[in-house]
Short mmCIF file of C-alpha atoms in Angstrom, two decimals:
data_model
loop_
_atom_site.label_atom_id
_atom_site.label_comp_id
_atom_site.label_asym_id
_atom_site.label_seq_id
_atom_site.Cartn_x
_atom_site.Cartn_y
_atom_site.Cartn_z
CA MET A 5 2.90 15.22 -7.12
CA PRO A 6 2.00 11.52 -7.47
CA ARG A 7 2.73 9.17 -4.59
CA PHE A 8 6.03 7.35 -5.05
CA THR A 9 7.02 3.79 -4.22
CA ALA A 10 10.70 2.80 -4.24
CA ASN A 11 11.70 -0.26 -6.23
CA ILE A 12 14.19 -1.91 -3.89
CA ALA A 13 15.29 -4.43 -6.49
CA PHE A 14 17.35 -1.55 -7.92
CA MET A 15 17.37 1.16 -5.24
CA PHE A 16 19.54 0.77 -2.12
CA ALA A 17 21.28 -2.14 -3.83
CA GLU A 18 24.37 -1.33 -1.77
CA LEU A 19 22.51 -2.94 1.18
CA PRO A 20 21.21 -6.46 1.85
CA PHE A 21 17.64 -6.80 0.57
CA LEU A 22 15.79 -6.67 3.89
CA ASP A 23 17.82 -3.64 5.03
CA ARG A 24 16.61 -1.73 1.96
CA ILE A 25 13.13 -1.50 3.49
CA GLU A 26 14.32 0.58 6.44
CA ALA A 27 16.64 2.57 4.16
CA ALA A 28 13.68 3.62 2.01
CA GLY A 29 11.92 4.88 5.13
CA LYS A 30 14.96 6.85 6.24
CA ALA A 31 15.05 8.43 2.77
CA GLY A 32 11.50 9.69 3.27
CA LEU A 33 9.49 7.05 1.40
CA ASP A 34 6.79 4.97 3.04
CA ARG A 35 6.18 2.48 0.21
CA VAL A 36 8.38 -0.04 -1.58
CA GLU A 37 7.98 -2.45 -4.45
CA CYS A 38 10.35 -5.18 -5.55
CA HIS A 39 10.87 -7.95 -8.07
CA PHE A 40 11.43 -11.33 -6.40
CA PRO A 41 11.24 -11.36 -2.58
CA TYR A 42 10.80 -15.13 -2.33
CA GLU A 43 14.12 -16.02 -0.69
CA HIS A 44 12.62 -14.42 2.42
CA SER A 45 9.57 -15.74 4.22
CA ILE A 46 6.35 -13.78 4.49
CA ALA A 47 6.95 -13.54 8.25
CA GLU A 48 10.44 -12.03 7.75
CA LEU A 49 9.18 -9.49 5.25
CA LYS A 50 6.17 -8.54 7.35
CA ALA A 51 8.33 -8.02 10.43
CA ARG A 52 10.69 -5.72 8.55
CA LEU A 53 7.90 -3.79 6.85
CA ASP A 54 5.90 -3.32 10.03
CA GLY A 55 8.99 -2.41 12.01
CA ALA A 56 9.90 0.33 9.55
CA GLY A 57 6.32 1.51 9.00
CA ILE A 58 6.60 0.70 5.30
CA ARG A 59 4.00 -0.80 2.97
CA MET A 60 4.98 -3.15 0.15
CA THR A 61 3.00 -2.25 -2.96
CA GLY A 62 4.21 -4.53 -5.75
CA LEU A 63 6.14 -7.69 -6.63
CA ASN A 64 6.73 -9.97 -9.63
CA THR A 65 6.08 -13.59 -10.37
CA VAL A 66 9.36 -15.50 -10.48
CA PRO A 67 11.27 -15.42 -13.79
CA GLY A 68 11.88 -19.16 -14.00
CA ASP A 69 15.27 -20.61 -14.89
CA THR A 70 17.27 -17.56 -15.94
CA ALA A 71 20.30 -19.76 -16.75
CA LYS A 72 18.16 -21.14 -19.57
CA GLY A 73 17.09 -17.69 -20.68
CA GLU A 74 13.66 -17.78 -19.06
CA TRP A 75 12.03 -14.50 -18.06
CA GLY A 76 8.54 -15.35 -16.87
CA ARG A 77 6.30 -18.30 -17.68
CA ALA A 78 2.81 -16.87 -18.31
CA GLY A 79 3.40 -17.17 -22.05
CA MET A 80 5.66 -20.22 -22.06
CA MET A 81 4.24 -23.16 -23.97
CA GLY A 82 4.17 -26.38 -21.97
CA ALA A 83 4.79 -24.60 -18.66
CA GLU A 84 1.19 -24.03 -17.59
CA ASP A 85 1.55 -25.97 -14.34
CA ALA A 86 4.77 -24.13 -13.46
CA PHE A 87 3.10 -20.81 -14.16
CA ARG A 88 0.18 -21.68 -11.89
CA ARG A 89 2.60 -22.47 -9.07
CA ASP A 90 4.44 -19.20 -9.77
CA PHE A 91 1.26 -17.18 -9.60
CA GLU A 92 -0.10 -18.93 -6.52
CA GLN A 93 3.19 -18.18 -4.75
CA ALA A 94 3.06 -14.51 -5.76
CA LEU A 95 -0.58 -14.20 -4.76
CA SER A 96 0.07 -15.74 -1.34
CA TYR A 97 2.81 -13.16 -0.69
CA ALA A 98 0.69 -10.32 -2.05
CA THR A 99 -2.39 -11.07 0.01
CA ALA A 100 -0.41 -11.66 3.22
CA LEU A 101 1.60 -8.44 2.84
CA GLY A 102 -1.15 -6.15 1.51
CA VAL A 103 0.49 -5.84 -1.91
CA SER A 104 -1.81 -4.28 -4.50
CA GLY A 105 -0.20 -5.42 -7.77
CA ILE A 106 1.60 -8.47 -9.19
CA HIS A 107 3.69 -7.99 -12.31
CA THR A 108 2.75 -11.23 -14.02
CA MET A 109 5.77 -11.87 -16.22
CA ALA A 110 5.19 -13.17 -19.76
CA ALA A 111 8.12 -15.13 -21.24
CA ASN A 112 11.03 -15.04 -23.63
CA VAL A 113 10.02 -16.68 -26.90
CA THR A 114 11.25 -17.29 -30.43
CA PRO A 115 9.66 -15.70 -33.52
CA GLU A 116 8.40 -19.14 -34.57
CA THR A 117 6.50 -19.71 -31.32
CA ARG A 118 5.27 -16.16 -30.70
CA GLU A 119 1.67 -16.51 -31.89
CA ARG A 120 1.10 -19.76 -30.02
CA SER A 121 2.78 -18.25 -26.96
CA LEU A 122 0.35 -15.33 -27.06
CA GLU A 123 -2.54 -17.80 -26.94
CA VAL A 124 -0.99 -19.46 -23.88
CA TYR A 125 -0.43 -16.04 -22.33
CA ARG A 126 -4.08 -15.02 -22.72
CA ARG A 127 -5.30 -18.29 -21.21
CA ASN A 128 -2.90 -18.13 -18.28
CA ILE A 129 -3.65 -14.50 -17.51
CA ALA A 130 -7.40 -15.16 -17.64
CA TRP A 131 -6.91 -18.06 -15.20
CA ALA A 132 -4.76 -15.94 -12.87
CA ALA A 133 -7.28 -13.09 -12.93
CA LYS A 134 -9.95 -15.45 -11.63
CA GLN A 135 -7.64 -16.66 -8.85
CA ALA A 136 -7.03 -13.06 -7.75
CA ALA A 137 -10.67 -11.98 -8.02
CA GLY A 138 -11.96 -10.57 -4.75
CA THR A 139 -8.49 -10.22 -3.18
CA GLY A 140 -7.93 -6.59 -4.16
CA VAL A 141 -4.76 -7.62 -6.02
CA LYS A 142 -4.33 -6.47 -9.63
CA LEU A 143 -2.40 -8.29 -12.32
CA LEU A 144 0.09 -5.91 -13.96
CA LEU A 145 1.08 -6.73 -17.54
CA GLU A 146 4.24 -4.92 -18.58
CA PRO A 147 5.69 -4.52 -22.07
CA LEU A 148 9.50 -4.74 -22.08
CA ASN A 149 11.57 -3.01 -24.72
CA SER A 150 13.29 -5.14 -27.35
CA ARG A 151 16.65 -3.40 -26.91
CA ASP A 152 17.05 -4.71 -23.35
CA MET A 153 14.88 -7.82 -23.77
CA PRO A 154 14.92 -8.80 -27.46
CA ARG A 155 13.01 -12.08 -27.00
CA TYR A 156 10.28 -10.91 -24.63
CA LEU A 157 6.76 -11.84 -25.70
CA VAL A 158 5.13 -8.41 -25.38
CA GLY A 159 6.93 -5.17 -26.22
CA THR A 160 4.36 -2.36 -26.54
CA SER A 161 1.62 -0.81 -24.46
CA ASP A 162 -0.70 -0.92 -27.46
CA GLU A 163 -0.34 -4.71 -27.63
CA ILE A 164 -0.87 -5.14 -23.89
CA ALA A 165 -3.97 -2.91 -24.01
CA ARG A 166 -5.35 -5.07 -26.81
CA ILE A 167 -4.71 -8.27 -24.82
CA ILE A 168 -6.34 -6.78 -21.72
CA GLY A 169 -9.42 -5.97 -23.79
CA GLU A 170 -9.53 -9.52 -25.17
CA ILE A 171 -9.29 -11.06 -21.69
CA GLY A 172 -11.97 -8.74 -20.33
CA GLU A 173 -11.22 -9.14 -16.61
CA PRO A 174 -11.31 -5.92 -14.52
CA ASN A 175 -8.29 -6.85 -12.40
CA VAL A 176 -5.97 -7.25 -15.42
CA THR A 177 -4.17 -3.95 -15.99
CA LEU A 178 -1.30 -2.28 -17.83
CA LEU A 179 1.95 -1.51 -16.07
CA PHE A 180 2.82 1.80 -17.74
CA ASP A 181 6.62 1.84 -17.47
CA ALA A 182 7.72 5.09 -19.09
CA TYR A 183 11.25 3.78 -19.66
CA HIS A 184 10.16 0.83 -21.79
CA ILE A 185 7.33 2.67 -23.52
CA GLN A 186 9.50 5.63 -24.48
CA ILE A 187 12.06 3.31 -26.08
CA MET A 188 9.48 1.29 -28.01
CA GLU A 189 6.70 3.77 -28.76
CA GLY A 190 7.35 7.29 -27.45
CA ASP A 191 4.48 9.80 -27.34
CA LEU A 192 4.15 9.17 -23.60
CA THR A 193 1.51 11.79 -22.83
CA LYS A 194 -0.91 10.75 -25.55
CA ARG A 195 -0.26 7.07 -24.91
CA PHE A 196 -1.03 7.55 -21.20
CA GLU A 197 -4.27 9.28 -22.13
CA ARG A 198 -5.15 6.57 -24.67
CA HIS A 199 -4.66 3.69 -22.25
CA PHE A 200 -5.66 5.47 -19.06
CA ASP A 201 -8.62 3.25 -18.24
CA ARG A 202 -6.40 0.15 -18.38
CA ILE A 203 -3.43 1.47 -16.34
CA GLY A 204 -2.88 -0.18 -12.97
CA HIS A 205 0.58 1.15 -12.14
CA VAL A 206 3.20 3.60 -13.45
CA GLN A 207 6.99 3.33 -13.27
CA ILE A 208 9.67 5.82 -14.27
CA ALA A 209 13.41 5.90 -15.02
CA ALA A 210 15.62 8.06 -17.20
CA VAL A 211 15.89 7.20 -20.88
CA PRO A 212 18.25 5.88 -22.16
CA SER A 213 20.34 5.36 -18.99
CA ARG A 214 17.63 3.92 -16.68
CA ALA A 215 19.15 6.03 -13.89
CA GLU A 216 17.41 8.69 -11.78
CA PRO A 217 14.62 10.32 -13.85
CA ASP A 218 16.12 13.79 -13.62
CA ASP A 219 18.11 13.51 -16.85
CA GLY A 220 17.80 12.10 -20.36
CA GLU A 221 15.33 12.54 -23.18
CA VAL A 222 12.08 12.53 -21.16
CA ASP A 223 10.87 15.62 -19.29
CA PHE A 224 9.61 13.89 -16.16
CA ARG A 225 8.64 17.15 -14.50
CA TYR A 226 6.08 17.58 -17.28
CA LEU A 227 5.02 13.93 -17.30
CA LEU A 228 4.48 13.80 -13.53
CA ARG A 229 2.46 17.02 -13.58
CA MET A 230 0.30 15.51 -16.31
CA ILE A 231 -0.20 12.30 -14.31
CA ASP A 232 -0.98 14.30 -11.18
CA ALA A 233 -3.60 16.34 -13.03
CA SER A 234 -5.22 13.20 -14.48
CA PRO A 235 -7.78 11.03 -12.68
CA TYR A 236 -5.05 8.42 -12.05
CA ASP A 237 -4.91 7.83 -8.30
CA GLY A 238 -2.34 5.04 -8.19
CA LEU A 239 1.35 5.02 -7.38
CA VAL A 240 4.45 5.89 -9.38
CA GLY A 241 7.23 3.36 -8.98
CA LEU A 242 10.80 4.64 -8.92
CA GLU A 243 12.26 1.71 -10.83
CA TYR A 244 15.65 3.11 -11.71
CA LYS A 245 19.28 2.11 -11.25
CA PRO A 246 21.01 4.76 -9.11
CA ARG A 247 24.11 6.38 -10.53
CA GLY A 248 25.74 6.31 -7.10
CA GLU A 249 24.62 6.18 -3.46
CA THR A 250 20.85 5.78 -3.49
CA ALA A 251 19.70 8.22 -0.82
CA ALA A 252 21.77 11.13 -2.13
CA GLY A 253 20.67 10.46 -5.70
CA LEU A 254 17.03 10.21 -4.63
CA ALA A 255 17.14 13.52 -2.78
CA ALA A 256 18.73 15.30 -5.75
CA CYS A 257 16.28 13.69 -8.14
CA LEU A 258 13.17 14.67 -6.16
CA LYS A 259 14.48 18.23 -5.89
CA ALA A 260 15.07 18.38 -9.63
CA LEU A 261 11.55 17.07 -10.24
CA GLY A 262 10.08 19.71 -7.95
CA CYS A 263 8.82 17.14 -5.44
#
């Protein structure tokens, strides 16, 4: 089966953030990803990761001012300087910790500003791709579904794939999150095959609950077998919200998936 990485923004949330690293190791996983680790220094994170024998594989750029409804600034008009600071911060953490992918968050926008925001997004992502060139760090562009995030700039994998093609930088890739893509587009197998050459990372969670991917409308046993049989050699992020205690739910889920 594909190699898993635990998203400790959601998993082990019953513990303080740094303690989740060791908890993932005790649960049998040797990789973690997260959203926003920036309240902790690189030195703190590295000490915890090294001490537990865990590798961090992914993180996000900061969302911005969430009290004002911000959710990323790559596509926010007039915030180019703030975005550059956001990305430089994320890249400094990624390169120091050996992280392979940065989810470069777009923005919440209004319908009136969407087209201009997409132009800003393309320019900012092209700039960020050049900053990351030669570091081994990929930019991950993720579509978010409009049910959970109704104002997010990009909502479908087809749109992200088109933007990646327009930018034309090899380190700009699609974050194929099966939860969001199933809600917005469905047809996961064929969509994975269609966008395969642009996929930099995969994430899974049950639909519609976003809990452990052993229930709901998607047959993840089938999907994971398909991914495993494909040329994709990246990781699969377990980005789900546990129904209860994380370790017990993880063990039951992996058993149900045949892992």
